[in-house]
Structures are given as C-alpha cells and as structure tokens.
CSV table of C-alpha atoms in Angstrom, one decimal:
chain,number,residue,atom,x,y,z
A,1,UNK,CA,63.5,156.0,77.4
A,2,UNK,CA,60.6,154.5,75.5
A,3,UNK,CA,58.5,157.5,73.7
A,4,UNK,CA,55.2,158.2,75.2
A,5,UNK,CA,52.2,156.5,73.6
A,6,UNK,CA,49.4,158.6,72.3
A,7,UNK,CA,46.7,157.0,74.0
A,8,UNK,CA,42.7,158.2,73.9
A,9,UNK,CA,42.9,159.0,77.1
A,10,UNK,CA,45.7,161.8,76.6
A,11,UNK,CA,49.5,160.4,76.4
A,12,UNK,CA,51.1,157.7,78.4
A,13,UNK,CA,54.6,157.3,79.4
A,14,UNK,CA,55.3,153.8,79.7
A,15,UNK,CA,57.4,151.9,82.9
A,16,UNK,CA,60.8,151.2,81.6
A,17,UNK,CA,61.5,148.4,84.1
A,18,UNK,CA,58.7,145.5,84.4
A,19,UNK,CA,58.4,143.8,87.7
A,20,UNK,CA,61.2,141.4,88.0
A,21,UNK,CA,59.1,138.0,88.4
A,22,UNK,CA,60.9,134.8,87.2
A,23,UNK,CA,59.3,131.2,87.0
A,24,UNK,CA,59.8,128.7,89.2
A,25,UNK,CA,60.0,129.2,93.4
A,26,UNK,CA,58.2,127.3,96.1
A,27,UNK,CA,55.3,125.1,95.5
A,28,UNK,CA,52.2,127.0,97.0
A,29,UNK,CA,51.0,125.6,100.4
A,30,UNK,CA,48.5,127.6,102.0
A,31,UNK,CA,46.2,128.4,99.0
A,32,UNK,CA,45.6,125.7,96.1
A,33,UNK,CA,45.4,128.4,93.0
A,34,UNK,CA,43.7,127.9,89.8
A,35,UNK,CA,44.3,130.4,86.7
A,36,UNK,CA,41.2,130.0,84.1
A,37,UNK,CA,43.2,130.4,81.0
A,38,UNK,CA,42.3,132.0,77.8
A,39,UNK,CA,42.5,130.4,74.3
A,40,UNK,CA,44.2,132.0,71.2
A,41,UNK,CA,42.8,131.8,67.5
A,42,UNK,CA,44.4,130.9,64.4
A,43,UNK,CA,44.9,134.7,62.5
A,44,UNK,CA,45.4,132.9,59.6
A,45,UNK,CA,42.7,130.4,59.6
A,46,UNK,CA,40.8,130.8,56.4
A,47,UNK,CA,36.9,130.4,58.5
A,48,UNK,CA,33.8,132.4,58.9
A,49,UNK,CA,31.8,133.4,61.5
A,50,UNK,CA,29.4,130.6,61.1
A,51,UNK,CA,31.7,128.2,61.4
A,52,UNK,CA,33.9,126.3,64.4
A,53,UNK,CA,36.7,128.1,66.1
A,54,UNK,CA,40.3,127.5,64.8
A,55,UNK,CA,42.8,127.5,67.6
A,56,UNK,CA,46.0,128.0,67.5
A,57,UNK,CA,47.1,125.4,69.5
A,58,UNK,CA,51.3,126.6,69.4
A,59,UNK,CA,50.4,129.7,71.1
A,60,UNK,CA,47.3,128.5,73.6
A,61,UNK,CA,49.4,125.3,75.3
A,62,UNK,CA,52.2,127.7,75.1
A,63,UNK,CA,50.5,130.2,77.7
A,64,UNK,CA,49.7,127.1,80.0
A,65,UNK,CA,53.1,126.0,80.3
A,66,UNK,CA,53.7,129.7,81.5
A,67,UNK,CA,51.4,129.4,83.9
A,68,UNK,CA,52.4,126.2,85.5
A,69,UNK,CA,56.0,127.4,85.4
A,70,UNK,CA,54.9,129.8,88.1
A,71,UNK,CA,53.0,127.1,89.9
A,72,UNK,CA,49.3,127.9,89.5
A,73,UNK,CA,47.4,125.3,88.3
A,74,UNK,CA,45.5,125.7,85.1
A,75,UNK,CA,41.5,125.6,85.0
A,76,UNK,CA,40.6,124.5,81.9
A,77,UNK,CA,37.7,124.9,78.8
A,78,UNK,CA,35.9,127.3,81.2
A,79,UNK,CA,33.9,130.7,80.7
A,80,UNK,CA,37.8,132.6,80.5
A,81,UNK,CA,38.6,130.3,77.1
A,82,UNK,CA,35.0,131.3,75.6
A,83,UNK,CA,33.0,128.4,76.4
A,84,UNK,CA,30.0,129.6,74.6
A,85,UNK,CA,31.1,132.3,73.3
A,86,UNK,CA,33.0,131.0,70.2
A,87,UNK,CA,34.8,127.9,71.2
A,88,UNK,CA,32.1,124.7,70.9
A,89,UNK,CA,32.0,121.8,72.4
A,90,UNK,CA,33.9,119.5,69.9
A,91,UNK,CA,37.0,122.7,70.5
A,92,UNK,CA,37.0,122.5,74.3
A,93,UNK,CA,37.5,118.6,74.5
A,94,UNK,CA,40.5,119.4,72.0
A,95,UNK,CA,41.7,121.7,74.0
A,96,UNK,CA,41.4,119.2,77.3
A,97,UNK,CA,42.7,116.6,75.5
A,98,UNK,CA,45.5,118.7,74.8
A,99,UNK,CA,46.1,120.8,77.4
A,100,UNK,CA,45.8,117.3,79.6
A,101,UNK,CA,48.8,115.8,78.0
A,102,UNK,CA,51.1,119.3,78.5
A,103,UNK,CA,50.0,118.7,82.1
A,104,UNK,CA,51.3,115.2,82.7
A,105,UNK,CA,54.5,116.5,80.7
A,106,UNK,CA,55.4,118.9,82.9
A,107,UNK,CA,53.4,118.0,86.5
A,108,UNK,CA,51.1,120.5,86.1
A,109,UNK,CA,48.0,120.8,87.9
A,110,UNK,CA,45.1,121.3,85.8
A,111,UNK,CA,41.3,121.0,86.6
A,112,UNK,CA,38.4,121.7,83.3
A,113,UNK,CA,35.1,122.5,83.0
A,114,UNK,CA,32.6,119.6,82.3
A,115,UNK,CA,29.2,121.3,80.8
A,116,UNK,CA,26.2,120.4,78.4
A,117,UNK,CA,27.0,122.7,75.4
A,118,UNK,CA,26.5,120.3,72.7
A,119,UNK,CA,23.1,120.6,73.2
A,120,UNK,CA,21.2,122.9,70.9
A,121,UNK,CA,21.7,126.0,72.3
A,122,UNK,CA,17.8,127.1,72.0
A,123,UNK,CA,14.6,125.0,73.1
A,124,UNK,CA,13.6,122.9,76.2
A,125,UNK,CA,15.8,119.9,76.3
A,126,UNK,CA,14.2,117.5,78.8
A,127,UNK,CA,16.5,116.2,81.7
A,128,UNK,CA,17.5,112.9,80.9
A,129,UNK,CA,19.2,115.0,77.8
A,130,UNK,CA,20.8,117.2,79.6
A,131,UNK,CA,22.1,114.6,82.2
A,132,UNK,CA,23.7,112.6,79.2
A,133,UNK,CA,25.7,115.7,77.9
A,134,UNK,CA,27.0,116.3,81.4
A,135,UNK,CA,27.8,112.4,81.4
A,136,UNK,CA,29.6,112.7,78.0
A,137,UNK,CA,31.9,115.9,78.7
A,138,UNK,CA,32.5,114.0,82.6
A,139,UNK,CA,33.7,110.9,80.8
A,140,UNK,CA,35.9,112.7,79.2
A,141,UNK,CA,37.8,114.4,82.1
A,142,UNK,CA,38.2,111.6,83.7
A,143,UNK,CA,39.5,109.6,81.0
A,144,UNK,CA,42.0,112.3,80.3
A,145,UNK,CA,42.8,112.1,84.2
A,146,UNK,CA,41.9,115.7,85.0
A,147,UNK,CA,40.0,117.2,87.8
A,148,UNK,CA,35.9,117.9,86.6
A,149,UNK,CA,34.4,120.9,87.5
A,150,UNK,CA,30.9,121.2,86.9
A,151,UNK,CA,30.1,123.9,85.5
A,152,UNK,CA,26.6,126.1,85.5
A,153,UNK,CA,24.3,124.7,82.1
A,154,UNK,CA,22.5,127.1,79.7
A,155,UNK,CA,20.4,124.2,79.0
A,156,UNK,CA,19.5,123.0,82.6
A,157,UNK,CA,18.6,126.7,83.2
A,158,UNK,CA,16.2,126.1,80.0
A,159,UNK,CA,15.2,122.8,81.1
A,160,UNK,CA,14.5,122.9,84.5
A,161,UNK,CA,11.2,123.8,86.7
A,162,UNK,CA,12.5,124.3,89.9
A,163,UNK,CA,15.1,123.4,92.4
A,164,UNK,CA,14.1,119.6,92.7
A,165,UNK,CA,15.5,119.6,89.4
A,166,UNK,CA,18.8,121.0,89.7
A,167,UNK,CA,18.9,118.6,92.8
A,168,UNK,CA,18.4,115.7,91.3
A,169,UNK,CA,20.5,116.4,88.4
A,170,UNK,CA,23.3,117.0,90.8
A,171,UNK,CA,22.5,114.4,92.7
A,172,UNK,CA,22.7,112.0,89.5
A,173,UNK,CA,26.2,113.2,88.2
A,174,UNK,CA,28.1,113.3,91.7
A,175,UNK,CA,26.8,109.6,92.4
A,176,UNK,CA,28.6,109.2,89.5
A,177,UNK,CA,31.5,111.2,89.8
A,178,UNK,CA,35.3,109.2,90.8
A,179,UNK,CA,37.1,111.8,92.1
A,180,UNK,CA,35.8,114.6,93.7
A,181,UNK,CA,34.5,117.5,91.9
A,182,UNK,CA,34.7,121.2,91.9
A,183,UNK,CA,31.2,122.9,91.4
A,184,UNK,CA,30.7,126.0,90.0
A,185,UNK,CA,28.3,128.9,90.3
A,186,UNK,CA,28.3,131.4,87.5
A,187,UNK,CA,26.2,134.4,88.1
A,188,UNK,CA,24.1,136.3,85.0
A,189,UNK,CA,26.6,138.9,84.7
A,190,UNK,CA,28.7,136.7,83.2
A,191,UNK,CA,26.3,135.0,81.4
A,192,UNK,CA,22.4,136.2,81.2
A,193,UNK,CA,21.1,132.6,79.6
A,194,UNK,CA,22.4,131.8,83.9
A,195,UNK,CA,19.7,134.1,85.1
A,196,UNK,CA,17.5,132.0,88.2
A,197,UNK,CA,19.8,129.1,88.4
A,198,UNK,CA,19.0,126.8,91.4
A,199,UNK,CA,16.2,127.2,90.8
A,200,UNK,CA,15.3,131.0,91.9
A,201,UNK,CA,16.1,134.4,91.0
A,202,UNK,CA,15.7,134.8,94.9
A,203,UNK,CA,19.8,134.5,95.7
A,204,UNK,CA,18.9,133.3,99.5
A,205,UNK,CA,16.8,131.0,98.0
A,206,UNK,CA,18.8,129.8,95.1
A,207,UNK,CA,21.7,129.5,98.0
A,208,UNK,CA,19.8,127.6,100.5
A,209,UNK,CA,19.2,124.6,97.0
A,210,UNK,CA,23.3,125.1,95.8
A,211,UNK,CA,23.9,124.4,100.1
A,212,UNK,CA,22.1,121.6,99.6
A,213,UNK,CA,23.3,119.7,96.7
A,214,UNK,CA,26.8,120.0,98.5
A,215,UNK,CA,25.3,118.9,102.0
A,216,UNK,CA,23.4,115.8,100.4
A,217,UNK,CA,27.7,114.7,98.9
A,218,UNK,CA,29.9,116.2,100.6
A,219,UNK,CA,32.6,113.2,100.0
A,220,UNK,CA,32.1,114.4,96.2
A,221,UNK,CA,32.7,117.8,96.4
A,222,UNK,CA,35.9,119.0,96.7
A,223,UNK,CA,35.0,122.4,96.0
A,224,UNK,CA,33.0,125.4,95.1
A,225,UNK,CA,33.5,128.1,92.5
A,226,UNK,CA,31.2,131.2,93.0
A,227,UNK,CA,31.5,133.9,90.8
A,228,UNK,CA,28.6,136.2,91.9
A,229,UNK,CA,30.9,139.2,92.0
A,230,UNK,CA,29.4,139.4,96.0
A,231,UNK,CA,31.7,138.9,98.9
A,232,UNK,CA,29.8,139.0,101.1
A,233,UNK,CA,27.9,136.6,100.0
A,234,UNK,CA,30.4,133.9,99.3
A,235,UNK,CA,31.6,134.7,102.7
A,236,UNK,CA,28.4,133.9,104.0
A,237,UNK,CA,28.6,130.4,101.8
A,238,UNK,CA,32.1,129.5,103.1
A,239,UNK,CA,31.3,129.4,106.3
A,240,UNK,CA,28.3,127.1,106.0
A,241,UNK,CA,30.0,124.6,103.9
A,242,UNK,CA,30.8,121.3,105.2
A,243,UNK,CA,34.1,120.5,106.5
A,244,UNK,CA,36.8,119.8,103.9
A,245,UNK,CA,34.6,121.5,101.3
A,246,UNK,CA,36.8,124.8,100.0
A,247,UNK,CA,35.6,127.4,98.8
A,248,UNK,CA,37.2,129.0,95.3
A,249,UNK,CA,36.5,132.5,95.0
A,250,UNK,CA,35.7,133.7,91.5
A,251,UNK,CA,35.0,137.2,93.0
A,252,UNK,CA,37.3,139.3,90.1
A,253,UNK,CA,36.5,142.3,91.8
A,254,UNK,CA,37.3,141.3,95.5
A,255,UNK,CA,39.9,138.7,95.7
A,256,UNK,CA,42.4,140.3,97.5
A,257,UNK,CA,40.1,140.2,100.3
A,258,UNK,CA,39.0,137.1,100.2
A,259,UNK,CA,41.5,135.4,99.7
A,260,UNK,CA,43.4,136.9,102.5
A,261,UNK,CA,40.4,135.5,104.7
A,262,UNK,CA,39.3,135.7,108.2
A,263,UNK,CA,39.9,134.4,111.7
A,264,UNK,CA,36.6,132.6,110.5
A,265,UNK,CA,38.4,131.1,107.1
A,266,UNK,CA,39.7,132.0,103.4
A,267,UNK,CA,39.2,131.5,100.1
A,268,UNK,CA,40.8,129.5,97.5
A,269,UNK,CA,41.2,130.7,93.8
A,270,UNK,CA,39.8,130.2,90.8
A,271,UNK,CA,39.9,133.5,88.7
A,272,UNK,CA,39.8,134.8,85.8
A,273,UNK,CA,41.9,137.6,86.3
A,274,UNK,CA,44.7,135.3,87.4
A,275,UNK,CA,45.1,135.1,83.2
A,276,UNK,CA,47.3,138.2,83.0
A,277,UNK,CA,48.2,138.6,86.8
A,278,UNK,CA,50.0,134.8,86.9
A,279,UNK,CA,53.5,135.5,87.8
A,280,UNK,CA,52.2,138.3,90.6
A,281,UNK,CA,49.4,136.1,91.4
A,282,UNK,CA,51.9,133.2,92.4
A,283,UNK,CA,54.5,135.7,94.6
A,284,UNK,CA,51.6,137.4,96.3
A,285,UNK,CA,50.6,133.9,97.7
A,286,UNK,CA,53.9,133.0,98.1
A,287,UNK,CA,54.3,135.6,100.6
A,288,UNK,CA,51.0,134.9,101.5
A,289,UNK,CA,52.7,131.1,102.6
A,290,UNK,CA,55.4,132.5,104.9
A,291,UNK,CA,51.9,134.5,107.3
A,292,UNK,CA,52.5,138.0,105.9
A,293,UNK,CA,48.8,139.1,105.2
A,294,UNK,CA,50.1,142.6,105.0
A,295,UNK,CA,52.4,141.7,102.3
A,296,UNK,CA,50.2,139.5,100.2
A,297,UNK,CA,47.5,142.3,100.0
A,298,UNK,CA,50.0,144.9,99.3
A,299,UNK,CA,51.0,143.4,95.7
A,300,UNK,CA,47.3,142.5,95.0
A,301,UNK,CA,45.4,145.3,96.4
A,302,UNK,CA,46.9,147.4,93.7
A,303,UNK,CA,45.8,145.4,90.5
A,304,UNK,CA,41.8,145.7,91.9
A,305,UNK,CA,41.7,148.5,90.0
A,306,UNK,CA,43.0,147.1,86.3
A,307,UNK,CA,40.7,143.5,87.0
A,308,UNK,CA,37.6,146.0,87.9
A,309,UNK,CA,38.1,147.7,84.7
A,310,UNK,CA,38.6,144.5,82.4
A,311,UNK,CA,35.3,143.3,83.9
A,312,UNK,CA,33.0,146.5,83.7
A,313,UNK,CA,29.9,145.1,82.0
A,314,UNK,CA,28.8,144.0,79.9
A,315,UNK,CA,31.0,141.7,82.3
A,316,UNK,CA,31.4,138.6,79.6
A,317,UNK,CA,33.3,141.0,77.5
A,318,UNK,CA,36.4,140.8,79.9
A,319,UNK,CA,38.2,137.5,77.9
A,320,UNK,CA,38.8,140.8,75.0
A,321,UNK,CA,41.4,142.5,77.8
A,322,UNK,CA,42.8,139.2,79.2
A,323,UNK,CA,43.6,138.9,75.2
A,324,UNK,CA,45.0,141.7,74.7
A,325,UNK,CA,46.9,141.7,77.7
A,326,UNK,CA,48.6,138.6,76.8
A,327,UNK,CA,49.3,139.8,73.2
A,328,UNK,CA,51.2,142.7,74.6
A,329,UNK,CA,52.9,141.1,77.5
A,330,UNK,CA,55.0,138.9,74.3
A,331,UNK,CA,52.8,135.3,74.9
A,332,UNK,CA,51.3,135.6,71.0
A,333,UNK,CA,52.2,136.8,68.5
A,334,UNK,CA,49.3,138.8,67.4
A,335,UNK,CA,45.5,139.2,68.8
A,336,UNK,CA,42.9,137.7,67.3
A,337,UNK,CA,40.2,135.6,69.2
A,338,UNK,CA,37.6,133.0,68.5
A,339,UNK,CA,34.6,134.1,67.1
A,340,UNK,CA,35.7,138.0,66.5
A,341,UNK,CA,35.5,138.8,70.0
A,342,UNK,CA,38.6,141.2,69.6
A,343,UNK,CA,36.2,143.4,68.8
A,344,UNK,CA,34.1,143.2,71.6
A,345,UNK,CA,35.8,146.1,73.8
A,346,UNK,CA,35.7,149.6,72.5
A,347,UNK,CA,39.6,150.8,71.8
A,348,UNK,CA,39.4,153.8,74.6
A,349,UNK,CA,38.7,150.3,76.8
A,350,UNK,CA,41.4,148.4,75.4
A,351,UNK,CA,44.2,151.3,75.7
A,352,UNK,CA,43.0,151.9,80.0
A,353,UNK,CA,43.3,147.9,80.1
A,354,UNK,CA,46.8,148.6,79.2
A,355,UNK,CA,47.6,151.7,81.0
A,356,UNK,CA,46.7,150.0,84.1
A,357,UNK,CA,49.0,147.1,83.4
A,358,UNK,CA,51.8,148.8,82.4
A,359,UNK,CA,51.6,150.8,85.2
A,360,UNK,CA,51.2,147.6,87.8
A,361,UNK,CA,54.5,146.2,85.7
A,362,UNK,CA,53.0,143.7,84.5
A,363,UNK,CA,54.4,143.4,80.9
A,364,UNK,CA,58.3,141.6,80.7
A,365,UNK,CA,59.1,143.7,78.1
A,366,UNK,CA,57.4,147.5,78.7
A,367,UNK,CA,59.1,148.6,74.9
A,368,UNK,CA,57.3,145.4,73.0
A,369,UNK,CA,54.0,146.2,74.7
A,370,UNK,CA,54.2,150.1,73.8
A,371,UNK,CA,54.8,149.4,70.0
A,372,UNK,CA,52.6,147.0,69.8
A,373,UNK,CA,49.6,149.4,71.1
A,374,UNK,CA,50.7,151.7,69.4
A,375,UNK,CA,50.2,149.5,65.9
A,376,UNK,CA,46.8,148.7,67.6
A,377,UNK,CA,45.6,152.1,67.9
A,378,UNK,CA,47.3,153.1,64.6
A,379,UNK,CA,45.1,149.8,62.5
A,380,UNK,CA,42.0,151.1,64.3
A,381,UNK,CA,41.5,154.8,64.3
A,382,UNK,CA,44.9,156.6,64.2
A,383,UNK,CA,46.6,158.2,67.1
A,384,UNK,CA,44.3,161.4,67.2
C-alpha cells in the first residue's frame, strides 16, 4: 500500500489502482472533440526570463501522440500551450510546424490557433497591421495543412474603435480563408488585455456583433469556440447559429452539461481541461456515442470539481495544474514551464490539484505520482 502523502491540506492516502483506460477504441461519432494541449520547457535550457521559450520538443509532441492515441483531436498553439504567456510567436509556428507533421504521421486530427502576437504587445497598431499578422500566422496553417482557428487578438482589442472594426477585420480574413475556420471567443478571465472584445463590454451587445460576423460567412465558419465560463450564455449562442455552424464549448467549469446537450442541441469540445482528462474524456463520449446520456455524465460529472479548482482565478493560471498534472501522471519527466510559470500556483493549490486527480484515478501509475509530490513538496517547503 503506497504510504500516505503529507499534504498541506492534512495527509492523503493515495488510490492504489488508476482507472483502467487504454488507447485506442472506436473513432468518436457523435461529438468531434478537441484537447488544447499544453507545451513542456527545456529544464536544462541555459535561458533567462527575458529571453524566447526553449521547448522541449521530445516530451511536448510526445503528449500529442497520447492524445490522438485516445482519438481526440489536438488543438494546437492556443491559450492552454501559453500563447502569450511565455511561448512567442516565432515558438508557436515551431510548435505547428511540428506538431503538423506528428499529425499526418499518425492521422491525427489537429486544428491551431492563428493570432497577431508578433505584434508589439503595447501601443495602437492600426488595422491594416493587425490584418497582416493574422494573414501571416493563417498562411501558415494552411500551408502546414491544419485546421485555423482564429483566435481573440490582444492587439485588435488595442486597435479597434468599435464593432465595425472587428467586422470588417473578420470579414477580411474569412474572405480569405480556404477551408473553413473555427472562431474563437476568449473571455477576460482568461485574459484581461480581451476585456470589451466585439466591440463592447456589454456581453448582449458584444454577442449580437460575434452573431454577426458568423451570419455575414457562414460557409467559412465551421465553428465557434466560446470560453466565457457562461452556459447559459453559449446556450443561448448555439441555438442562434446558423445551420451547420457547431458550437465548441470552452466552458471548463460546465462541460459536462453542455456537452450532453438538449432536445434543442449540444455542444462540441474544445477544452482545456481535456489536457489531463484525455483518456476519460474520450470513454465518456464514447459512451456518450452508443445514447447513454446517463452514463456519459456519470464519468464527467465527477471531475467538475478538480477542472473548477485548476481554473479558480486568477483563471489564466490554470496551464500551472494541467502541468503538473501531466508531470505526475509519467508524460515528462520533470515540471518546468515556459517563462517560470511553475510558479504561478501556490503549493497548498498544486497538492488539491493533485488530490482531486488521484482521487478521480486519473494518474496510470498512483505510486510514481505520490513520490513525485512528495519530492515537490519536499524542494519547496518541507512536509510540515
């Protein structure tokens, strides 16, 4: 029996059996599910803070391949692998270039976020500049073959005066746009620089001008992501899409829920959370495939409680949990992020981040993930 770890919280007695969750099993038919995957930095990477990420690439393709062994597809360079938050621009088209050519390898799916952070990231760029960064980073998915999604720009926020702008900048790179697109909505509690997007701090309002940039293309839009942390607010936006348009919920604290759906419709996926809850994630909607609602909520109703917690504000913290989660559950060998931001959760966080795990059976091997929380607490304050 493995020997209770002296958590901050009081003791812990860790599961001895994880949940038995292999890869491979049936395609996934009635939901198309994206995991946005983390990144991993090089421990050993002689940098300093000032300076570009180093990735370790071994460990971060390594964690995608995981997860399209399960059969989620893989959203790429978005908010969950520190897009602005450590990795830069020239680092996320590495990492899409990369992570491109593990997909065709293995015939995964795999979808990345198309954004304007080369841009300075202070001052009023004008328009056209902003436009041409989106262009750029577009280019590039295509040219790499994967699905864009457009995500939310610090700098349009910056740039624009209204919602004819957003409009028309919209309007500009969907013309332009192959394939269809996924578009995403990224609400200020993960990122404040977000704050008024569409136009409005008014959400009805800033709702009514996101409607309409999808109405105005729908043969461009394949999708939306909205990750407002409101559901029933992207409720209200599913149903008043066009038809064929999904709707991707990136609702971390209510998935379960919406997912499941209504007799009116459901929800897609495109989560965060879906990091450390692959494996589950992919049997829940597997079960999910064959009707049983019951069934699918009953394995993800429980782990609510451990995605509620990683995601506590400040809510663009939570990549620090996904992190560590991954470094217990065996898929790296140690856990260091870009930029530092391992130290961006307090250790009484990071030690309920992995009660809660252990405890849904999440990690493969429950005796590796004890010892090595045990070393963590031990490096960073002792075992009081």
């Amino acid at each position: 029996m493995t020997a209770p770890v002296p958590l901050p919280q009081g003791p812990y007695t860790p599961r001895t059996t994880p949940l038995a969750l292999a890869p491979g099993g049936a395609p996934l038919t009635s939901r198309t599910v994206f995991s946005a995957a983390h990144v991993v930095a090089d421990p050993y990477a002689d940098i300093g803070p000032d300076d570009p990420a180093a990735v370790d690439w071994e460990s971060t393709l390594a964690f995608r391949r995981h997860l399209w062994s399960h059969g989620l597809g893989v959203a790429e360079a978005m908010d969950t692998a520190q897009r602005g938050m450590g990795l830069d621009w020239a680092g996320a088209a590495e990492l899409i270039r990369r992570s491109a050519a593990e997909a065709k390898a293995v015939g995964g799916r795999i979808a990345c976020g198309v954004g304007t952070d080369q841009l300075p990231a202070s001052g009023e760029p004008a328009l056209a500049e902003v436009r041409s960064a989106y262009e750029e980073q577009l280019a590039l998915a295509e040219e790499n073959g994967v699905q864009p999604i457009l995500m939310a720009s610090r700098a349009l926020a910056r740039a624009a005066r209204g919602p004819e702008d957003y409009l028309s900048t919209y309007a500009h790179l969907l013309r332009q746009a192959s394939e269809p697109v996924i578009l995403h909505w990224l609400g200020p509690m993960f990122d404040p620089a977000l704050d008024g997007y569409w136009g409005s701090t008014d959400l009805d309002e800033a709702t009514d001008t996101f409607l309409k940039v999808i109405a105005e293309h729908p043969d461009k839009v394949d999708g939306i992501k909205i990750s407002l942390l409101d559901a029933a607010r992207e409720i209200d936006v599913r149903r008043r899409l066009p038809g064929g348009v999904r709707c991707y919920t990136g609702d971390d604290f209510n998935y379960p829920e919406l997912i499941a759906g209504d007799e009116q419709g459901f929800s897609h996926a495109l989560l965060g959370i879906f990091d450390p809850l692959g494996p589950l994630a992919a049997h829940a909607v597997r079960v999910l495939d064959t009707g049983d609602v019951a069934g699918f909520r009953a394995l993800l109703d429980p782990t609510v409680g451990l995605s509620r917690h990683l995601f506590q504000p400040p809510t663009r913290f939570y990549k620090t949990g996904v992190v560590l989660l991954a470094w217990l559950a065996g898929h790296q060998d140690h856990f260091t992020m870009v930029g530092g931001a391992q130290s961006a959760r307090s250790l009484p966080h990071l030690a309920k981040a992995y009660e809660l795990a252990d405890g849904l059976g999440l990690f493969p091997d429950p005796e590796l993930a004890a010892h090595r929380m045990r070393a963590l607490l031990a490096v960073n304050g002792g075992t009081r």
